[in-house]
Structure formats: structure tokens, C-alpha cells
Coordinates of C-alpha atoms in Angstrom, one line a residue:
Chain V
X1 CA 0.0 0.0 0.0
X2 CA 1.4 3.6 -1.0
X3 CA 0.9 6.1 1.8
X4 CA -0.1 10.0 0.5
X5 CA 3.4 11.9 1.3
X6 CA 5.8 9.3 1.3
X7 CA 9.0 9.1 -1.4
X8 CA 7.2 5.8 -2.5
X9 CA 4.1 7.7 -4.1
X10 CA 6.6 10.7 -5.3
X11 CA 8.5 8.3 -7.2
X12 CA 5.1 6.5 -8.6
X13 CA 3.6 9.6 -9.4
X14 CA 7.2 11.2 -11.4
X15 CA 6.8 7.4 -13.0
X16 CA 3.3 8.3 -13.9
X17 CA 4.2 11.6 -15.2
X18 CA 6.6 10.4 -17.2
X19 CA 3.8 7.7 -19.4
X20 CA 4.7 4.9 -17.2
X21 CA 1.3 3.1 -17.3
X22 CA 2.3 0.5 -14.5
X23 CA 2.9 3.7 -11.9
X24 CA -0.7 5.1 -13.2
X25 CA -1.8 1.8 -12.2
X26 CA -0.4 1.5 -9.0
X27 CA -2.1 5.2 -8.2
X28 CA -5.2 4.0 -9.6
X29 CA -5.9 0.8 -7.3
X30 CA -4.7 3.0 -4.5
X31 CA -7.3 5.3 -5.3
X32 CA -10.1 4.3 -7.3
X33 CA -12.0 2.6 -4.6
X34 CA -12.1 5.8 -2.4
X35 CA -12.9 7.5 -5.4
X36 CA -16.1 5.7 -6.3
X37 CA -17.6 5.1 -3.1
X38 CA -17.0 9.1 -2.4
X39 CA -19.0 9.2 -5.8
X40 CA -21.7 6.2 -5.6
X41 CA -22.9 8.0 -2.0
X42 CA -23.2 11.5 -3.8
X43 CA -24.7 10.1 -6.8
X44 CA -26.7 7.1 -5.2
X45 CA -26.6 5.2 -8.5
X46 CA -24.0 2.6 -9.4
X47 CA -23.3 2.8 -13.0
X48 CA -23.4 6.6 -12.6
X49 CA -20.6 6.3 -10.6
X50 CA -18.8 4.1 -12.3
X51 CA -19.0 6.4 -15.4
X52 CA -18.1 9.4 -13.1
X53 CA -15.3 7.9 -11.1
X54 CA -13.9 6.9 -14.6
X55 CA -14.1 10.3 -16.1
X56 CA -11.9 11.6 -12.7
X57 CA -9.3 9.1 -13.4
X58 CA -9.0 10.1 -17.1
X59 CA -8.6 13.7 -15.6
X60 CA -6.3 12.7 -13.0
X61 CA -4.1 11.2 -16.1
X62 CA -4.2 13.8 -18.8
X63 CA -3.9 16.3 -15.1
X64 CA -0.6 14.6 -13.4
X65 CA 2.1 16.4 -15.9
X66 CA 0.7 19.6 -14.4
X67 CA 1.1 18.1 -10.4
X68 CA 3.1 20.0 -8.4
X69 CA 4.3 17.0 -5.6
X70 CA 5.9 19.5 -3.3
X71 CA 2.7 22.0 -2.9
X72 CA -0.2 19.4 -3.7
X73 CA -0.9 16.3 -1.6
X74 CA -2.7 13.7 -3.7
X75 CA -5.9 12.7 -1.7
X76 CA -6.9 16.5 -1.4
X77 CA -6.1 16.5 -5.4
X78 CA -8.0 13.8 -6.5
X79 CA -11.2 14.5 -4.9
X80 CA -11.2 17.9 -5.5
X81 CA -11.0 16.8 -9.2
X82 CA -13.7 14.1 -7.9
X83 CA -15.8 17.0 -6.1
X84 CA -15.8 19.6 -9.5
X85 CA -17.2 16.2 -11.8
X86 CA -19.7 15.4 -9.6
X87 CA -20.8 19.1 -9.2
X88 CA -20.5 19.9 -13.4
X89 CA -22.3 16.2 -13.5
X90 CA -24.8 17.4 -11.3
X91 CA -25.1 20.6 -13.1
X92 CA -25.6 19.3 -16.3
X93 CA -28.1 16.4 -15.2
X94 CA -30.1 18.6 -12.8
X95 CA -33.6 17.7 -14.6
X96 CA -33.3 13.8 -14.4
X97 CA -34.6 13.8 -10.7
X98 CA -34.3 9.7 -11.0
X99 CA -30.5 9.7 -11.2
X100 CA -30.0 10.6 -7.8
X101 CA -32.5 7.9 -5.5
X102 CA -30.2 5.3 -4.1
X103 CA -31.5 2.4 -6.3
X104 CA -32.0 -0.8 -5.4
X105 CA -29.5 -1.6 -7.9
X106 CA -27.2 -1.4 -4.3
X107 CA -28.5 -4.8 -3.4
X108 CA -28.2 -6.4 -6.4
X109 CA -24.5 -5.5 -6.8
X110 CA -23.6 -6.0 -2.7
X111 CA -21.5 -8.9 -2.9
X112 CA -20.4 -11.4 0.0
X113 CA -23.3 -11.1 2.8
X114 CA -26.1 -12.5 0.6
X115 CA -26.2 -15.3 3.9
X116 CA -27.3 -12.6 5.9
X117 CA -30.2 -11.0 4.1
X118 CA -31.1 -9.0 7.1
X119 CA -27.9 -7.6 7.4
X120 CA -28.0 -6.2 3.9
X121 CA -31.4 -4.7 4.2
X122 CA -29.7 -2.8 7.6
X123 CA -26.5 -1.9 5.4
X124 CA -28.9 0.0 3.0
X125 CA -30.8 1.3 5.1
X126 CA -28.3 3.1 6.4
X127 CA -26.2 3.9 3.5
X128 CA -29.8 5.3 2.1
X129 CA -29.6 7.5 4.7
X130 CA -26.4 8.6 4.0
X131 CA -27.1 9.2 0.6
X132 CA -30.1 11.7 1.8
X133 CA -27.6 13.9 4.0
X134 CA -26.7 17.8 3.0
X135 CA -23.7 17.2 1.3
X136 CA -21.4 18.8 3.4
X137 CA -22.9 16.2 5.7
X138 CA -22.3 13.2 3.4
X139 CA -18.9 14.0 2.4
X140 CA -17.6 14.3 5.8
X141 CA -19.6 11.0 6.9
X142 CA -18.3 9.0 3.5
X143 CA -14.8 10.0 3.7
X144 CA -14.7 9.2 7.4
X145 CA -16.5 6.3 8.2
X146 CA -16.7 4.6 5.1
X147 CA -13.2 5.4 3.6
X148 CA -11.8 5.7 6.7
X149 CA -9.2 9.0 6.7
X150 CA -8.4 10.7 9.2
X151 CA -10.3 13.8 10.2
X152 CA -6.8 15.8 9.5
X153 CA -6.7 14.3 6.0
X154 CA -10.9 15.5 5.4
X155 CA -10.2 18.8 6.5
X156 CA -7.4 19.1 4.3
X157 CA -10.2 17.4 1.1
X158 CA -12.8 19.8 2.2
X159 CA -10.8 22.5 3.2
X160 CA -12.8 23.1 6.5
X161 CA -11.3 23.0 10.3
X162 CA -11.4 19.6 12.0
X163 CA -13.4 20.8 14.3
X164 CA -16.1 22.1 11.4
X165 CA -15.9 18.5 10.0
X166 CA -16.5 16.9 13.4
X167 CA -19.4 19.1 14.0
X168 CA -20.4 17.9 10.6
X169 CA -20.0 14.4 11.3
X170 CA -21.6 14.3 14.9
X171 CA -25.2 16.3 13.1
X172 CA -24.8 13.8 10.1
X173 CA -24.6 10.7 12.2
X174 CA -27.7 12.4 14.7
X175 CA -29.7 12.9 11.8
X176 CA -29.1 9.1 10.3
X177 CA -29.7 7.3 13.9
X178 CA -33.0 9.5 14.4
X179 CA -33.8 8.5 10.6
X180 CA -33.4 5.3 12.0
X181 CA -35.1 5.2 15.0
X182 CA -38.5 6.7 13.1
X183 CA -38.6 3.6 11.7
X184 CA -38.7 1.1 13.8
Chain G
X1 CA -5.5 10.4 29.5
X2 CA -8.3 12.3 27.5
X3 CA -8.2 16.2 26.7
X4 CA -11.9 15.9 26.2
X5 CA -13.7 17.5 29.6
X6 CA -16.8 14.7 30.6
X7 CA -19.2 17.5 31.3
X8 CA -22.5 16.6 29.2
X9 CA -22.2 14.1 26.5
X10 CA -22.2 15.2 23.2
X11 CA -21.7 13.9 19.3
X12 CA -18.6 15.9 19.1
X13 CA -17.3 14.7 22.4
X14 CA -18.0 11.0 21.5
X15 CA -16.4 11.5 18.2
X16 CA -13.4 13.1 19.8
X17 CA -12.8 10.1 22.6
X18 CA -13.4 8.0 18.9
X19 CA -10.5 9.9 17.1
X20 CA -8.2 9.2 20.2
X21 CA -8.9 5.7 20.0
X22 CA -11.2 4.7 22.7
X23 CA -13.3 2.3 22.8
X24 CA -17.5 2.2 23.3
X25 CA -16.9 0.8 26.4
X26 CA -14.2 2.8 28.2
X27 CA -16.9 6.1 26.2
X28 CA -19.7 4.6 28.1
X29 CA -17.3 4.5 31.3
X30 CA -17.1 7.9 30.8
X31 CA -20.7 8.9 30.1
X32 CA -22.4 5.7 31.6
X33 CA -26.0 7.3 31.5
X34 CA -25.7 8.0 27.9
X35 CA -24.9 4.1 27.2
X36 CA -27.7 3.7 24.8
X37 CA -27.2 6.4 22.4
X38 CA -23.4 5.7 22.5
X39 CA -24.1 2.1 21.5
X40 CA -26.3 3.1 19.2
X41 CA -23.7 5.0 17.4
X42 CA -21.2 2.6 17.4
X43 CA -23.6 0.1 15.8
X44 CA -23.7 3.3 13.2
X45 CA -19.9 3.4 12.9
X46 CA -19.7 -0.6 12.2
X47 CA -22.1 -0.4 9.2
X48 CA -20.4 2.5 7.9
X49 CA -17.6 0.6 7.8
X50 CA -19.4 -2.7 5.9
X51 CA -20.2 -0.1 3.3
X52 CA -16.4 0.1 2.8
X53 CA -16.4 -3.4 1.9
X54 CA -19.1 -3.6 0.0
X55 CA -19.5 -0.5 -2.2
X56 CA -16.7 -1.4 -4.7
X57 CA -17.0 -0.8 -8.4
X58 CA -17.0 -4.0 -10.4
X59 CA -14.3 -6.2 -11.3
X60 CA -14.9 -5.6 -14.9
X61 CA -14.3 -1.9 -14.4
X62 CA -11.3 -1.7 -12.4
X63 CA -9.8 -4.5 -15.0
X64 CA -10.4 -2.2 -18.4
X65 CA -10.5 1.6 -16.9
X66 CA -6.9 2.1 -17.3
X67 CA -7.2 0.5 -20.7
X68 CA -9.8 2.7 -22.0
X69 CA -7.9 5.6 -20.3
X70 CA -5.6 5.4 -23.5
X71 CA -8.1 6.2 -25.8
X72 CA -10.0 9.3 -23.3
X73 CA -12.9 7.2 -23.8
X74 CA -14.9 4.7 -22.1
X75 CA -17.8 2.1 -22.6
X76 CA -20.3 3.4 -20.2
X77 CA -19.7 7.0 -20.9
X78 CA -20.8 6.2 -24.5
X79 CA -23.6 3.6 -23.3
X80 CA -24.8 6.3 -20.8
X81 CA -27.6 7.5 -22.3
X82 CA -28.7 4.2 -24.2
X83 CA -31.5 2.5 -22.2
X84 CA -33.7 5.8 -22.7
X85 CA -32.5 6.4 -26.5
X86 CA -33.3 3.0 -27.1
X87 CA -37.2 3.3 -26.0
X88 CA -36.8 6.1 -28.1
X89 CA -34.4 7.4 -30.1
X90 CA -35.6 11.3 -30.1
X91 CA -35.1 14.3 -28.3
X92 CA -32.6 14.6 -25.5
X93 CA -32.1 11.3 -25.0
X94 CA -31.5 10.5 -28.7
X95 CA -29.7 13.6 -29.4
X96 CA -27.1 12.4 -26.4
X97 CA -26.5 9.0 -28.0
X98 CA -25.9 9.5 -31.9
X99 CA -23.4 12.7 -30.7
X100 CA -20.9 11.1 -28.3
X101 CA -18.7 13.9 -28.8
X102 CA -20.9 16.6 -28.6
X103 CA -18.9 18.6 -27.1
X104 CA -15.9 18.5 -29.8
X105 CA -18.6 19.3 -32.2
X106 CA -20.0 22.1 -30.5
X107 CA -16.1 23.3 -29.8
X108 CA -15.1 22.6 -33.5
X109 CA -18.2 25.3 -34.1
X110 CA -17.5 27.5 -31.9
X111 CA -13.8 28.0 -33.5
X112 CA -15.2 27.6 -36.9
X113 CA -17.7 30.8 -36.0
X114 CA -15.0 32.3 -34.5
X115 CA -12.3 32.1 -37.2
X116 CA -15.0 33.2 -39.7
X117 CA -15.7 36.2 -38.1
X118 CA -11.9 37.3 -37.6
X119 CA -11.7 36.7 -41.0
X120 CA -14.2 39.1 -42.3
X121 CA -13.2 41.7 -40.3
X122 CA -10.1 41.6 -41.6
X123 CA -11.1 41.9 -44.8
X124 CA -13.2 44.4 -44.6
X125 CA -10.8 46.7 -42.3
X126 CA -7.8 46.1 -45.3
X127 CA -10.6 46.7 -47.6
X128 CA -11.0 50.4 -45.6
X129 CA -7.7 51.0 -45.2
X130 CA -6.3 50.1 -48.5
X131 CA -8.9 52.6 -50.5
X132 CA -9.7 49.7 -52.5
X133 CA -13.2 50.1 -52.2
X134 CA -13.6 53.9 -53.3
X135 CA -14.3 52.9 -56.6
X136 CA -16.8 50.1 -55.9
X137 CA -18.5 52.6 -53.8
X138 CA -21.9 53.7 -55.3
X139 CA -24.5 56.7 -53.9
X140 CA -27.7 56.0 -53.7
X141 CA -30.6 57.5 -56.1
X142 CA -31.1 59.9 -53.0
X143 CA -27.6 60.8 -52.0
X144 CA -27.2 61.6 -55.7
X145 CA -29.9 64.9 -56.1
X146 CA -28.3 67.9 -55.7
X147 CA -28.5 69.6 -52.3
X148 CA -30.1 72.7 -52.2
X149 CA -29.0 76.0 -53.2
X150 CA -29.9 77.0 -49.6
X151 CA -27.4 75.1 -48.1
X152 CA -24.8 75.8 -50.9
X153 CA -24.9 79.4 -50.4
X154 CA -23.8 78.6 -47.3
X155 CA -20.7 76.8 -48.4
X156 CA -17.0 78.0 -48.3
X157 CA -13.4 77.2 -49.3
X158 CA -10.8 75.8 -46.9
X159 CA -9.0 78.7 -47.1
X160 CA -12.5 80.6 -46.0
X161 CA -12.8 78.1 -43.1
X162 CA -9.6 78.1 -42.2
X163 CA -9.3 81.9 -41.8
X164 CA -12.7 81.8 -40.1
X165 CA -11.3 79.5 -37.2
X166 CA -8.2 82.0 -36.9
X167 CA -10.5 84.6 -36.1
X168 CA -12.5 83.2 -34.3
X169 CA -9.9 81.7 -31.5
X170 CA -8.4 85.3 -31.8
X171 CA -11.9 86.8 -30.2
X172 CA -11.7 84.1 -27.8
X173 CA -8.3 85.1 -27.0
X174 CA -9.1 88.6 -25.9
X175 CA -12.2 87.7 -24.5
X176 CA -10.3 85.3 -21.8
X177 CA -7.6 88.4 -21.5
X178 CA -11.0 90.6 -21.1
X179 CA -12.0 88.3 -18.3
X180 CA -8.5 88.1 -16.7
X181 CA -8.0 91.9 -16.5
X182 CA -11.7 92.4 -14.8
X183 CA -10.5 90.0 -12.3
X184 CA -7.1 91.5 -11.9
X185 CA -9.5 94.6 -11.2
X186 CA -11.7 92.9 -9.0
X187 CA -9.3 91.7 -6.6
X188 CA -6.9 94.9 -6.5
X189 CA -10.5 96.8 -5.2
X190 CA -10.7 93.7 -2.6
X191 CA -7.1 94.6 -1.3
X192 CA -7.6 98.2 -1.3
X193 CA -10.5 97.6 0.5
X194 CA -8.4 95.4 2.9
X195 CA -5.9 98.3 3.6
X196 CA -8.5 101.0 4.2
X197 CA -9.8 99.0 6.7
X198 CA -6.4 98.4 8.6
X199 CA -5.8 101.8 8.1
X200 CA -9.3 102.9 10.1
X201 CA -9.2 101.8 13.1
X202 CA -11.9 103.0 15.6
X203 CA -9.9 102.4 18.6
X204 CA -7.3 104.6 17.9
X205 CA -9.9 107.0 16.9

């Protein structure tokens, strides 16, 4: 695993800069994933997504000669780039109301827990409710709890204090358990 | 030991005592009547984290992105608008399908509109400049009656106008010297004025 700041990921992403496709490979499974699950809760549609999360990467490649290593870190770089598709995605798609419902296509594509049906009716539940926050609300929950950075690393994405994305977090994650208490 | 004061439990405090590592149960030590709502938030917490293992984009994508990322173009962005075009192939949905680059085409336009207007203003500021067009240029049936003789008595050389000017600016000349000298004037009274009045003083009187 390449760690954002380390020589490792310097000399990947000078490799990358320099056409080598194995380096832009490397980057990409580091960073897809992130990438995609960042997008699938904004979007709430899977193939969406996909095509979104896509289009980032394409602009993260034809982007990297222009990186600056020493000024940029990469995480903040790549979903800013991740941020302004969605938005101009967004923008462009803002009459097709059905695009952005968390689809059932969620459960059809969850892979692994199909033994435990109830558990994968709780998991969407929840990630439905995600998927309904503000997004300042979402994007601090998602990158947090789902990708799992450090809330030093989403200030840096979001460019907000920590303590603005804890406050974040702690009326996102309010919100979703009193979502969840209603029903039941 | 925690920087975080106990004082009543909070979110923000819970997610805090989280960030430093603690666990639920040491959190519920430390806020023992809150134990529900802290439980209930680590439940949260867990099936945030399942989502991280089960929202993954498929294994066909993550096998042919970077292959596709070659060409700058990829099978579901040109398939993204298909299962409505398909219903029916017109109007936005249709339009999106048959023009995958719409964009470029739009772009290639926009320069095309461009470059054509450059060009014709060009041409028609050499055209100006040149002279060339003094010959093609024709007065209409109107601008070609003669003007009337009221206005042409009215008319005089260059030499007339030029001499008129002179003159004129000349009258202008001395009437700004006029105005100078009356303020000159003006302001000589003021001063005399001045002096009388230093000069009469009743006190000495």
C-alpha cells in the first residue's frame, strides 16, 4: 500500500508523469475505490458512478504532468478533481430527478453477505440514509466512516477545520440514527 | 488520559474520545447514562464501515478503466444515455447518443464561428484601409440629387474656413484676456479695501 506523502508515491507519481502506465496503475488501485464510493454516496446510483469515477481518473491522467508533488498532496487532489465532476455532472443532469435515488441496484451489486439477508437490508438502510444527508454532511460521513481518513486528512479534502468537520460528522450521524429510529 | 472534559455528552465529544482511540466501552465509562445512544452510534460506525467493503465498483471496471484511459474514452460513458435512447431514439435522450462527442462538435463550431468572423473583419478593415473600395462605392438614387441652393450658399473654401477659425480663437483670445484683467480689477479693489480697513481703526480714533 502507497501512503499520500511518502518518497514511495513521489517516485510513482514522477513514474506516472513520465507515461509509465504500471505507476498510473499502481495510483489508480490505490485510489479508485475511495474515489467511487465518495461518488456512488453522492450520486446514489451505481453505474453513474462508475462512469463518473472513470471520467476523474481520465482527468487525473491527462492532469498529473501539471502536479506540483511539493505543494499538492494527492488525496486532497484527487477529490477535489472528484468533487468539481460530480458538481458539473450534477449541473448538467439537474432535470433527471431519478439519477439521484439510491437504487435498489445497491443490493443487487452488494457482494459477500447474501447469507445474511437482514444484514443487507440494515447496510442499505443506512447507507440510504447517508445518501439523503446535505452534502457537506455526506462527504464528511463517507470519507470518514466509510473510507476511513483521518479527520486531519478530510479537512485538508474539504478544506474546513477539524473541528467544522467533526461538528459535521456528529449532526450527520444524529440525523441518520434519528432517521433510523422513526422507523422502527 | 483524554483532553476531552466529561461535562455533558455530546456527538462531538463521543467523536473526539473515537479519534483518540477509545473504545465504546471505556466512552460509556465515561458517560455511563448516555450508554444507549453511545451504543447506538457505534452500531452506526460498524455499518459505515461494511459499506467500505461492499461499495466497490465492479471487477470488470477496475480491469479495463486504465485500458480505456488510452483512448480518453470509455464504454459506459458512451452507453450512458442508451437505455432511454433505445425506447426512443428522439429528443434529448436520442440527441445524447448519436453525438458522443458533442462537445468537440460544439467546440469545432465554436472555432469555426470564431475564425470566420476574424476573418471578415479583416477583410473588410484592409478593404478600408487600402482605399480599395472607393471605386466600388456607389451613392444611392437619393444621396445623388443635388443639395439645395440653400445650403450651398452657405458653403465656403478651406481657405474661408480656415481663416474663419483663426478669427475666431483670436476673439476668444481677448475675450479670456477681457475676463483676466476684470479679475485683476476685482481683486486689486478687494485689497484696497483690505488696507482701508487696517488703516481705520476705531480704537485709535
Amino acid at each position: 500500500m502507497i501512503k499520500d506523502g511518502n518518497t514511495d508515491l513521489r517516485n510513482i507519481i514522477d513514474r506516472a508523469k513520465n507515461g509509465d502506465k504500471e505507476a498510473f496503475s499502481l495510483i489508480y488501485n490505490q485510489y479508485f475505490s475511495p474515489v467511487f464510493r465518495y461518488t456512488y454516496l453522492r450520486v446514489g446510483n451505481k453505474s453513474i458512478a462508475e462512469d463518473i469515477s472513470q471520467e476523474v481518473f481520465i482527468k487525473i491522467y491527462n492532469s498529473l504532468v501539471r502536479f506540483d508533488f511539493k505543494d499538492n498532496l494527492v488525496l486532497p487532489y484527487f477529490f477535489t478533481i472528484a468533487r468539481n465532476t460530480i458538481i458539473d455532472y450534477k449541473r448538467k443532469t439537474k432535470n433527471i430527478e431519478f439519477l439521484y435515488e439510491f437504487t435498489e441496484d445497491f443490493k443487487d451489486n452488494v457482494s459477500g453477505i447474501q447469507e445474511n439477508l437482514f444484514k443487507k437490508e440494515e447496510l442499505f438502510e443506512v447507507l440510504k440514509k447517508v445518501v439523503e444527508l446535505p452534502e457537506d454532511q455526506q462527504e464528511a460521513i463517507t470519507l470518514r466512516f466509510i473510507n476511513g481518513y483521518s479527520n486531519r486528512e478530510i479537512s485538508i479534502i474539504l478544506e474546513k477545520k477539524e473541528d467544522n468537520v467533526r461538528q459535521l460528522q456528529s449532526r450527520g450521524l444524529r440525523s441518520i440514527r434519528e432517521k433510523l429510529l422513526q422507523k422502527i | 488520559m483524554s483532553k476531552i472534559k466529561k461535562g455533558k455528552f455530546t456527538v462531538e465529544k463521543l467523536l473526539s474520545l473515537y479519534e483518540e482511540g477509545k473504545s465504546d466501552k471505556e466512552i460509556i465509562g465515561i458517560f455511563p447514562e448516555n450508554e444507549k445512544e453511545i451504543k447506538e452510534i457505534f452500531l452506526l460506525f460498524s455499518e459505515l464501515k461494511n459499506g467500505k467493503e461492499f461499495l466497490n465498483p465492479s471487477r470488470n471496471l477496475l480491469d479495463n478503466t486504465l485500458e480505456r484511459i488510452e483512448n480518453n474514452v470509455t464504454e459506459t460513458e458512451k452507453n450512458r444515455y442508451v437505455y432511454k435512447a433505445d425506447e426512443k431514439n428522439t429528443g434529448r435522450f436520442g440527441q445524447l447518443k448519436n453525438n458522443n462527442n458533442f462537445m468537440s462538435i460544439f467546440k469545432k463550431l465554436l472555432i469555426t464561428g470564431t475564425s470566420i468572423v476574424v476573418i471578415v473583419f479583416i477583410a473588410v478593415g484592409f478593404n478600408h484601409f487600402s482605399g480599395n473600395g472607393k471605386d466600388k462605392f456607389t451613392l444611392s438614387k437619393e444621396s445623388q440629387t443635388p443639395i439645395p441652393s440653400v445650403f450651398i450658399a452657405g458653403v465656403e473654401t478651406l481657405d474661408e474656413i480656415l481663416s474663419d477659425i483663426d478669427k475666431e480663437s483670436a476673439q476668444e483670445y481677448s475675450l479670456a484676456k477681457e475676463y483676466d484683467n476684470d479679475y485683476d480689477l476685482a481683486t486689486v479693489d478687494a485689497q484696497l479695501i483690505n488696507e482701508i480697513g487696517q488703516i481705520y481703526d476705531e480704537n485709535t480714533l
